[in-house]
């Protein structure tokens, strides 16, 4: 018998209160009770996303939110710039192509962060681009991009800033309004600690103006349809996944009680502790600008990168994520978001170290956990604005 510990950067562990909420009998959504719950959830999300603008809830995985963002703001044939620095950023390009958009791909080597200076050059070279698409936390490489700086560059231009914060929203610092983010997409199964099935899109006023002027390439994902239902006690045009929304209400209570800034700080501490443990094993981080919600680690020379996470799972029940696409076998990834806590991190570091030891790699079991513990035992530092 193994105790399972989900340490992947999505889906993530779901808190007990949310799981119990989902065990209750299904209710009906055309009721005052649902409207109350939905209003509460949308307000709570605004705080998490640091926006005063509308938040739209879609019943889909995160990618549905990305599709909605593009299909509602960019007409067929128009130009977008994609800041392509990993597997998930490529999805913007794929969606763009599916909708017949002209995609200017700014390819950044995986593991590197987007240089805001390059964004400035691109927006001046392509003044006709109507959107710039970025990722906040690139889950495939463990990089967080400097959205504050990118937003400063894109803000004064005519282009909208579309951000995939599917895994970043709720764990890494993200100030949607202050950073000029026009459409922010967040998924349910990452830092929001829910099962998969919901996507959220925060929409700025400038984005709504664009949406009104554009013929949407969408029916189910037509954001105007959802917008109309928000007035007069929020409602949804289609049957919402209200079981998931009830669970979200439970998670938002806990998020609100702790405060979003404190949650960002907590994630940063866990990230630092993880980095310290990884470095103590003599391993290398993959990301040039490491994100607070996920750590990507290079598999060391001489170790089978596909066997490593498998053996860790078999031996300890700890589920890590491997690499995607050309990074398969090259990296592994550890999440530190949601309810993943200090002991999960310490235990996971030990599990990695113990299996590396078994595989003949030169480590001293216990050292990684010790290095991480020292970071966690130190006094809490104030969050540094990125
Ligand atoms: C998980 C993830 C996605 C994909 O989301 P789905 O819910 O699987 O559609 C997209 N972007 C990022 C950054 C992610 O972490």
CSV table of C-alpha atoms and ligand atoms in Angstrom, one decimal:
chain,number,residue,atom,x,y,z
A,1,UNK,CA,0.0,0.0,0.0
A,2,UNK,CA,1.3,3.4,-1.0
A,3,UNK,CA,0.1,6.8,0.1
A,4,UNK,CA,-0.2,8.8,-3.1
A,5,UNK,CA,1.2,12.3,-3.3
A,6,UNK,CA,0.4,14.3,-6.4
A,7,UNK,CA,3.2,16.7,-7.0
A,8,UNK,CA,2.5,17.5,-10.6
A,9,UNK,CA,1.9,21.1,-11.8
A,10,UNK,CA,-1.7,20.3,-12.7
A,11,UNK,CA,-3.8,18.6,-11.7
A,12,UNK,CA,-2.9,19.4,-8.2
A,13,UNK,CA,-4.2,18.1,-4.8
A,14,UNK,CA,-7.7,19.2,-3.9
A,15,UNK,CA,-8.4,20.3,-0.3
A,16,UNK,CA,-10.8,18.2,1.9
A,17,UNK,CA,-13.4,20.9,2.1
A,18,UNK,CA,-13.7,21.2,-1.6
A,19,UNK,CA,-13.9,17.4,-2.0
A,20,UNK,CA,-16.7,17.2,0.5
A,21,UNK,CA,-18.6,20.0,-1.3
A,22,UNK,CA,-18.5,17.9,-4.4
A,23,UNK,CA,-20.0,15.0,-2.6
A,24,UNK,CA,-23.2,16.8,-2.0
A,25,UNK,CA,-26.3,16.2,-4.1
A,26,UNK,CA,-26.4,18.1,-7.4
A,27,UNK,CA,-28.6,21.2,-7.2
A,28,UNK,CA,-30.2,23.3,-9.8
A,29,UNK,CA,-28.6,26.4,-11.3
A,30,UNK,CA,-31.5,28.6,-12.2
A,31,UNK,CA,-32.1,29.4,-8.5
A,32,UNK,CA,-31.3,32.3,-6.2
A,33,UNK,CA,-29.0,30.0,-4.3
A,34,UNK,CA,-26.8,29.4,-7.4
A,35,UNK,CA,-26.8,33.1,-8.2
A,36,UNK,CA,-25.5,33.9,-4.7
A,37,UNK,CA,-22.8,31.2,-4.9
A,38,UNK,CA,-21.8,32.4,-8.4
A,39,UNK,CA,-21.6,36.0,-7.4
A,40,UNK,CA,-19.5,35.1,-4.4
A,41,UNK,CA,-17.1,33.0,-6.5
A,42,UNK,CA,-16.7,35.7,-9.2
A,43,UNK,CA,-15.9,38.3,-6.5
A,44,UNK,CA,-13.4,36.0,-4.9
A,45,UNK,CA,-11.7,35.4,-8.2
A,46,UNK,CA,-11.3,39.1,-8.8
A,47,UNK,CA,-9.2,39.3,-5.7
A,48,UNK,CA,-7.1,36.3,-6.7
A,49,UNK,CA,-6.5,37.8,-10.2
A,50,UNK,CA,-6.1,41.3,-8.9
A,51,UNK,CA,-8.7,42.8,-11.2
A,52,UNK,CA,-11.8,44.9,-10.8
A,53,UNK,CA,-13.0,43.8,-14.3
A,54,UNK,CA,-15.4,41.0,-15.3
A,55,UNK,CA,-14.4,37.4,-14.8
A,56,UNK,CA,-16.1,34.9,-17.1
A,57,UNK,CA,-16.4,31.3,-16.0
A,58,UNK,CA,-16.3,28.7,-18.8
A,59,UNK,CA,-16.9,25.0,-18.5
A,60,UNK,CA,-13.8,23.7,-20.3
A,61,UNK,CA,-10.2,23.0,-19.5
A,62,UNK,CA,-7.8,25.9,-19.5
A,63,UNK,CA,-7.2,25.7,-23.3
A,64,UNK,CA,-10.9,26.6,-23.9
A,65,UNK,CA,-10.2,29.9,-22.2
A,66,UNK,CA,-7.2,30.5,-24.5
A,67,UNK,CA,-9.4,29.7,-27.5
A,68,UNK,CA,-12.1,32.1,-26.2
A,69,UNK,CA,-9.6,34.9,-25.7
A,70,UNK,CA,-8.4,34.7,-29.4
A,71,UNK,CA,-11.7,33.8,-31.1
A,72,UNK,CA,-13.4,36.8,-29.6
A,73,UNK,CA,-10.8,39.5,-30.1
A,74,UNK,CA,-9.0,38.7,-33.3
A,75,UNK,CA,-10.8,38.5,-36.7
A,76,UNK,CA,-9.7,36.0,-39.3
A,77,UNK,CA,-6.7,37.2,-41.2
A,78,UNK,CA,-5.5,39.7,-38.6
A,79,UNK,CA,-2.1,39.6,-37.0
A,80,UNK,CA,-1.0,38.5,-33.6
A,81,UNK,CA,2.4,38.2,-31.9
A,82,UNK,CA,3.1,35.1,-29.9
A,83,UNK,CA,5.9,35.0,-27.3
A,84,UNK,CA,6.7,31.4,-27.8
A,85,UNK,CA,9.0,30.1,-25.0
A,86,UNK,CA,7.6,26.6,-24.3
A,87,UNK,CA,5.1,24.0,-25.0
A,88,UNK,CA,2.1,26.0,-23.7
A,89,UNK,CA,3.0,29.2,-25.5
A,90,UNK,CA,3.0,27.1,-28.7
A,91,UNK,CA,-0.7,26.6,-28.0
A,92,UNK,CA,-1.4,30.2,-28.8
A,93,UNK,CA,0.2,29.7,-32.2
A,94,UNK,CA,-1.8,26.5,-32.8
A,95,UNK,CA,-5.1,28.2,-31.9
A,96,UNK,CA,-4.1,31.2,-34.0
A,97,UNK,CA,-3.5,29.0,-37.0
A,98,UNK,CA,-6.8,27.1,-36.4
A,99,UNK,CA,-8.7,30.4,-36.7
A,100,UNK,CA,-6.8,31.7,-39.7
A,101,UNK,CA,-4.8,34.4,-38.0
A,102,UNK,CA,-1.4,35.6,-39.1
A,103,UNK,CA,0.9,34.6,-36.4
A,104,UNK,CA,4.3,36.3,-35.8
A,105,UNK,CA,6.2,33.8,-33.7
A,106,UNK,CA,8.8,35.1,-31.4
A,107,UNK,CA,10.7,31.8,-30.6
A,108,UNK,CA,12.6,31.9,-27.4
A,109,UNK,CA,14.8,28.8,-26.4
A,110,UNK,CA,12.9,26.7,-23.9
A,111,UNK,CA,14.2,27.4,-20.4
A,112,UNK,CA,14.8,31.1,-21.2
A,113,UNK,CA,12.5,34.0,-20.3
A,114,UNK,CA,11.0,36.4,-22.8
A,115,UNK,CA,13.0,39.7,-23.0
A,116,UNK,CA,10.6,42.6,-22.7
A,117,UNK,CA,13.0,44.6,-25.0
A,118,UNK,CA,12.2,42.1,-27.7
A,119,UNK,CA,8.5,42.7,-27.2
A,120,UNK,CA,9.1,46.4,-27.6
A,121,UNK,CA,10.9,45.8,-30.9
A,122,UNK,CA,8.2,43.4,-32.1
A,123,UNK,CA,5.3,45.7,-31.4
A,124,UNK,CA,7.1,48.6,-33.2
A,125,UNK,CA,7.9,46.3,-36.2
A,126,UNK,CA,4.3,45.1,-36.3
A,127,UNK,CA,2.1,48.1,-35.4
A,128,UNK,CA,-0.8,46.3,-37.1
A,129,UNK,CA,-0.6,43.3,-34.6
A,130,UNK,CA,-3.9,43.4,-32.7
A,131,UNK,CA,-2.8,41.1,-29.8
A,132,UNK,CA,0.3,40.0,-28.0
A,133,UNK,CA,0.0,36.5,-26.5
A,134,UNK,CA,2.1,35.4,-23.6
A,135,UNK,CA,2.3,32.9,-20.9
A,136,UNK,CA,2.8,33.9,-17.2
A,137,UNK,CA,4.2,30.7,-15.7
A,138,UNK,CA,5.4,28.4,-18.5
A,139,UNK,CA,4.6,25.1,-16.9
A,140,UNK,CA,6.6,23.1,-19.4
A,141,UNK,CA,9.9,24.8,-18.6
A,142,UNK,CA,9.4,26.2,-15.1
A,143,UNK,CA,10.0,29.8,-16.3
A,144,UNK,CA,8.0,32.8,-15.1
A,145,UNK,CA,8.0,35.7,-17.6
A,146,UNK,CA,8.2,39.3,-16.5
A,147,UNK,CA,4.6,40.3,-17.2
A,148,UNK,CA,4.9,43.6,-15.4
A,149,UNK,CA,7.6,44.7,-17.9
A,150,UNK,CA,5.8,43.1,-20.9
A,151,UNK,CA,2.6,44.8,-19.8
A,152,UNK,CA,4.4,48.2,-19.6
A,153,UNK,CA,5.5,47.7,-23.2
A,154,UNK,CA,2.2,46.5,-24.7
A,155,UNK,CA,0.0,48.8,-22.6
A,156,UNK,CA,0.5,52.0,-24.7
A,157,UNK,CA,0.2,50.1,-28.0
A,158,UNK,CA,-3.1,49.3,-29.8
A,159,UNK,CA,-2.5,45.6,-29.2
A,160,UNK,CA,-4.3,43.7,-26.5
A,161,UNK,CA,-2.3,41.6,-24.1
A,162,UNK,CA,-3.5,38.0,-23.8
A,163,UNK,CA,-2.0,36.0,-21.0
A,164,UNK,CA,-2.1,32.3,-20.3
A,165,UNK,CA,-2.0,32.2,-16.5
A,166,UNK,CA,-3.6,28.8,-16.5
A,167,UNK,CA,-1.1,27.5,-14.0
A,168,UNK,CA,0.2,30.8,-12.7
A,169,UNK,CA,-3.0,32.5,-11.6
A,170,UNK,CA,-3.3,32.0,-7.8
A,171,UNK,CA,0.3,31.1,-7.2
A,172,UNK,CA,2.7,33.6,-8.8
A,173,UNK,CA,2.5,37.3,-8.5
A,174,UNK,CA,0.0,38.6,-11.0
A,175,UNK,CA,-1.5,42.1,-11.0
A,176,UNK,CA,-3.8,41.9,-13.9
A,177,UNK,CA,-5.1,45.5,-13.9
A,178,UNK,CA,-1.8,47.2,-12.9
A,179,UNK,CA,0.1,45.2,-15.5
A,180,UNK,CA,-2.2,46.1,-18.4
A,181,UNK,CA,-3.3,42.5,-19.0
A,182,UNK,CA,-6.4,42.6,-21.2
A,183,UNK,CA,-7.4,38.9,-21.1
A,184,UNK,CA,-6.1,36.7,-18.3
A,185,UNK,CA,-6.9,32.9,-18.6
A,186,UNK,CA,-6.7,30.7,-15.5
A,187,UNK,CA,-7.5,27.0,-15.2
A,188,UNK,CA,-9.2,25.2,-12.3
A,189,UNK,CA,-6.8,22.3,-11.8
A,190,UNK,CA,-3.6,24.1,-11.0
A,191,UNK,CA,-3.2,26.8,-8.2
A,192,UNK,CA,-7.0,27.0,-7.7
A,193,UNK,CA,-6.9,23.4,-6.3
A,194,UNK,CA,-9.9,22.0,-8.1
A,195,UNK,CA,-10.4,19.1,-10.4
A,196,UNK,CA,-10.1,19.9,-14.1
A,197,UNK,CA,-13.1,21.3,-15.8
A,198,UNK,CA,-13.3,25.1,-15.4
A,199,UNK,CA,-11.5,28.0,-17.2
A,200,UNK,CA,-11.7,31.6,-16.1
A,201,UNK,CA,-11.1,34.7,-18.3
A,202,UNK,CA,-10.7,38.1,-16.8
A,203,UNK,CA,-11.6,40.7,-19.4
A,204,UNK,CA,-10.5,44.4,-19.4
A,205,UNK,CA,-12.6,47.3,-20.6
A,206,UNK,CA,-10.4,47.7,-23.7
A,207,UNK,CA,-10.9,44.0,-24.4
A,208,UNK,CA,-14.7,44.4,-24.2
A,209,UNK,CA,-14.6,47.3,-26.7
A,210,UNK,CA,-12.6,45.1,-29.1
A,211,UNK,CA,-14.9,42.2,-28.5
A,212,UNK,CA,-17.9,44.4,-29.4
A,213,UNK,CA,-16.3,45.4,-32.6
A,214,UNK,CA,-15.2,42.0,-33.7
A,215,UNK,CA,-17.3,39.2,-35.3
A,216,UNK,CA,-16.5,36.3,-32.9
A,217,UNK,CA,-15.4,33.0,-34.4
A,218,UNK,CA,-17.3,31.2,-31.7
A,219,UNK,CA,-20.7,30.1,-30.4
A,220,UNK,CA,-20.2,28.3,-27.1
A,221,UNK,CA,-17.2,30.4,-26.4
A,222,UNK,CA,-18.7,33.7,-27.4
A,223,UNK,CA,-17.8,35.9,-24.5
A,224,UNK,CA,-20.5,38.5,-25.2
A,225,UNK,CA,-23.1,35.8,-24.5
A,226,UNK,CA,-21.5,35.2,-21.1
A,227,UNK,CA,-21.2,39.0,-20.4
A,228,UNK,CA,-24.9,39.6,-20.9
A,229,UNK,CA,-25.7,37.0,-18.3
A,230,UNK,CA,-23.6,38.7,-15.6
A,231,UNK,CA,-26.0,41.6,-15.0
A,232,UNK,CA,-28.8,41.4,-12.5
A,233,UNK,CA,-27.4,38.5,-10.3
A,234,UNK,CA,-24.9,36.6,-12.3
A,235,UNK,CA,-26.0,33.7,-14.4
A,236,UNK,CA,-24.6,31.6,-17.2
A,237,UNK,CA,-25.9,31.1,-20.8
A,238,UNK,CA,-25.3,27.3,-20.6
A,239,UNK,CA,-25.5,24.8,-17.7
A,240,UNK,CA,-22.5,25.7,-15.5
A,241,UNK,CA,-20.4,23.0,-13.8
A,242,UNK,CA,-21.9,24.1,-10.5
A,243,UNK,CA,-20.5,21.2,-8.5
A,244,UNK,CA,-17.0,22.5,-9.3
A,245,UNK,CA,-18.1,26.1,-8.6
A,246,UNK,CA,-19.4,25.0,-5.1
A,247,UNK,CA,-16.0,23.4,-4.5
A,248,UNK,CA,-14.3,26.6,-5.7
A,249,UNK,CA,-16.3,28.6,-3.2
A,250,UNK,CA,-14.7,26.5,-0.4
A,251,UNK,CA,-11.2,27.0,-1.8
A,252,UNK,CA,-11.8,30.7,-2.2
A,253,UNK,CA,-12.7,31.0,1.5
A,254,UNK,CA,-9.3,29.6,2.4
A,255,UNK,CA,-7.5,31.8,-0.2
A,256,UNK,CA,-9.3,34.9,1.1
A,257,UNK,CA,-8.5,34.0,4.7
A,258,UNK,CA,-4.8,33.7,3.9
A,259,UNK,CA,-4.7,36.6,1.4
A,260,UNK,CA,-3.4,36.4,-2.1
A,261,UNK,CA,-0.1,38.2,-1.4
A,262,UNK,CA,0.6,35.8,1.5
A,263,UNK,CA,-0.1,32.9,-0.9
A,264,UNK,CA,2.4,34.3,-3.4
A,265,UNK,CA,5.0,34.7,-0.6
A,266,UNK,CA,4.4,31.1,0.6
A,267,UNK,CA,4.9,29.8,-2.9
A,268,UNK,CA,8.1,31.7,-3.2
A,269,UNK,CA,9.5,30.2,0.0
A,270,UNK,CA,8.6,26.7,-1.2
A,271,UNK,CA,10.3,27.4,-4.5
A,272,UNK,CA,13.4,28.6,-2.8
A,273,UNK,CA,13.5,25.6,-0.5
A,274,UNK,CA,13.0,23.3,-3.5
A,275,UNK,CA,15.9,25.1,-5.4
A,276,UNK,CA,18.1,24.7,-2.3
A,277,UNK,CA,17.4,21.0,-2.1
A,278,UNK,CA,18.0,20.5,-5.8
A,279,UNK,CA,21.3,22.3,-5.7
A,280,UNK,CA,22.4,20.3,-2.6
A,281,UNK,CA,22.0,17.2,-4.8
A,282,UNK,CA,24.3,18.7,-7.3
A,283,UNK,CA,21.5,19.0,-9.8
A,284,UNK,CA,20.7,22.0,-12.0
A,285,UNK,CA,17.5,24.1,-12.4
A,286,UNK,CA,16.3,24.2,-16.0
A,287,UNK,CA,14.7,27.7,-15.9
A,288,UNK,CA,16.7,30.8,-16.3
A,289,UNK,CA,14.0,32.8,-14.4
A,290,UNK,CA,12.4,30.1,-12.1
A,291,UNK,CA,8.7,30.4,-11.4
A,292,UNK,CA,7.3,30.2,-7.9
A,293,UNK,CA,4.7,27.5,-8.7
A,294,UNK,CA,6.8,24.8,-10.4
A,295,UNK,CA,10.5,23.8,-10.5
A,296,UNK,CA,12.0,22.1,-13.6
A,297,UNK,CA,15.2,20.2,-13.0
A,298,UNK,CA,17.7,18.8,-15.5
A,299,UNK,CA,18.1,15.1,-15.3
A,300,UNK,CA,21.8,14.6,-14.5
A,301,UNK,CA,24.2,12.9,-17.0
A,302,UNK,CA,24.1,9.1,-16.8
A,303,UNK,CA,20.6,8.9,-15.3
A,304,UNK,CA,17.6,7.6,-17.3
A,305,UNK,CA,15.2,10.5,-17.2
A,306,UNK,CA,12.2,8.4,-18.0
A,307,UNK,CA,12.9,5.8,-15.4
A,308,UNK,CA,13.6,8.3,-12.6
A,309,UNK,CA,10.1,9.7,-12.1
A,310,UNK,CA,8.6,6.2,-12.6
A,311,UNK,CA,10.8,4.7,-9.9
A,312,UNK,CA,10.1,7.6,-7.5
A,313,UNK,CA,6.4,7.0,-8.0
A,314,UNK,CA,6.7,3.2,-7.5
A,315,UNK,CA,8.9,3.5,-4.4
A,316,UNK,CA,7.3,6.5,-2.6
A,317,UNK,CA,3.9,7.2,-4.3
A,318,UNK,CA,5.2,10.6,-5.2
A,319,UNK,CA,4.0,11.6,-8.6
A,320,UNK,CA,6.3,14.1,-10.4
A,321,UNK,CA,5.9,15.4,-14.0
A,322,UNK,CA,8.5,14.6,-16.7
A,323,UNK,CA,9.5,16.8,-19.6
A,324,UNK,CA,7.2,17.5,-22.6
A,325,UNK,CA,8.0,17.3,-26.3
A,326,UNK,CA,11.8,17.5,-26.9
A,327,UNK,CA,12.4,17.8,-23.1
A,328,UNK,CA,11.0,14.2,-22.5
A,329,UNK,CA,13.6,12.4,-20.4
A,330,UNK,CA,15.7,15.6,-20.1
A,331,UNK,CA,13.9,17.3,-17.1
A,332,UNK,CA,11.5,16.5,-14.3
A,333,UNK,CA,9.1,19.0,-12.7
A,334,UNK,CA,8.0,19.5,-9.1
A,335,UNK,CA,4.9,21.6,-8.3
A,336,UNK,CA,4.7,23.9,-5.3
A,337,UNK,CA,1.3,25.4,-5.5
A,338,UNK,CA,-2.1,25.0,-3.9
A,339,UNK,CA,-2.1,22.9,-0.7
A,340,UNK,CA,1.4,21.4,-1.4
A,341,UNK,CA,3.2,22.3,1.8
A,342,UNK,CA,6.6,22.3,3.4
A,343,UNK,CA,6.5,18.6,4.4
A,344,UNK,CA,5.5,17.6,0.9
A,345,UNK,CA,8.5,19.4,-0.5
A,346,UNK,CA,10.9,18.0,2.1
A,347,UNK,CA,9.5,14.5,1.5
A,348,UNK,CA,9.7,14.8,-2.3
A,349,UNK,CA,13.3,16.0,-2.2
A,350,UNK,CA,14.2,13.0,-0.1
A,351,UNK,CA,12.3,10.7,-2.5
A,352,UNK,CA,14.3,12.1,-5.5
A,353,UNK,CA,17.6,11.8,-3.6
A,354,UNK,CA,16.9,8.3,-2.4
A,355,UNK,CA,16.1,7.0,-5.9
A,356,UNK,CA,19.0,8.8,-7.4
A,357,UNK,CA,21.2,7.1,-4.8
A,358,UNK,CA,19.7,3.7,-5.7
A,359,UNK,CA,20.4,4.4,-9.4
A,360,UNK,CA,24.0,4.9,-8.5
A,361,UNK,CA,24.2,8.7,-8.6
A,362,UNK,CA,26.6,10.4,-6.2
A,363,UNK,CA,24.3,11.9,-3.5
A,364,UNK,CA,24.2,11.7,0.3
A,365,UNK,CA,20.6,10.9,1.3
A,366,UNK,CA,19.3,13.6,3.7
A,367,UNK,CA,21.3,16.5,2.4
A,368,UNK,CA,18.6,17.9,0.0
A,369,UNK,CA,16.0,17.8,2.8
A,370,UNK,CA,18.5,19.5,5.1
A,371,UNK,CA,19.2,22.3,2.7
A,372,UNK,CA,15.5,22.9,2.1
A,373,UNK,CA,14.8,22.8,5.8
A,374,UNK,CA,17.3,25.6,6.4
A,375,UNK,CA,15.4,27.8,4.0
A,376,UNK,CA,12.1,27.0,5.5
A,377,UNK,CA,13.3,27.5,9.1
A,378,UNK,CA,14.6,31.0,8.3
A,379,UNK,CA,12.5,34.0,9.0
A,380,UNK,CA,10.0,34.9,6.4
A,381,UNK,CA,11.1,37.4,3.8
A,382,UNK,CA,8.9,40.1,2.3
A,383,UNK,CA,7.7,39.3,-1.2
A,384,UNK,CA,9.9,41.2,-3.8
A,385,UNK,CA,7.9,42.7,-6.6
A,386,UNK,CA,9.1,41.2,-9.9
B,1,LIG,C1,-2.0,23.2,-17.9
B,1,LIG,C2,-1.7,24.3,-18.8
B,1,LIG,C3,-2.3,24.5,-20.0
B,1,LIG,C4,-3.4,23.6,-20.5
B,1,LIG,O1,-4.5,23.6,-19.8
B,1,LIG,P1,-5.6,22.5,-20.0
B,1,LIG,O2,-6.5,22.7,-18.8
B,1,LIG,O3,-5.0,21.2,-20.1
B,1,LIG,O4,-6.4,22.9,-21.3
B,1,LIG,C5,-2.0,25.7,-20.8
B,1,LIG,N1,-1.1,26.5,-20.3
B,1,LIG,C6,-0.4,26.4,-19.2
B,1,LIG,C7,0.6,27.4,-18.8
B,1,LIG,C8,-0.7,25.3,-18.4
B,1,LIG,O5,0.0,25.1,-17.3
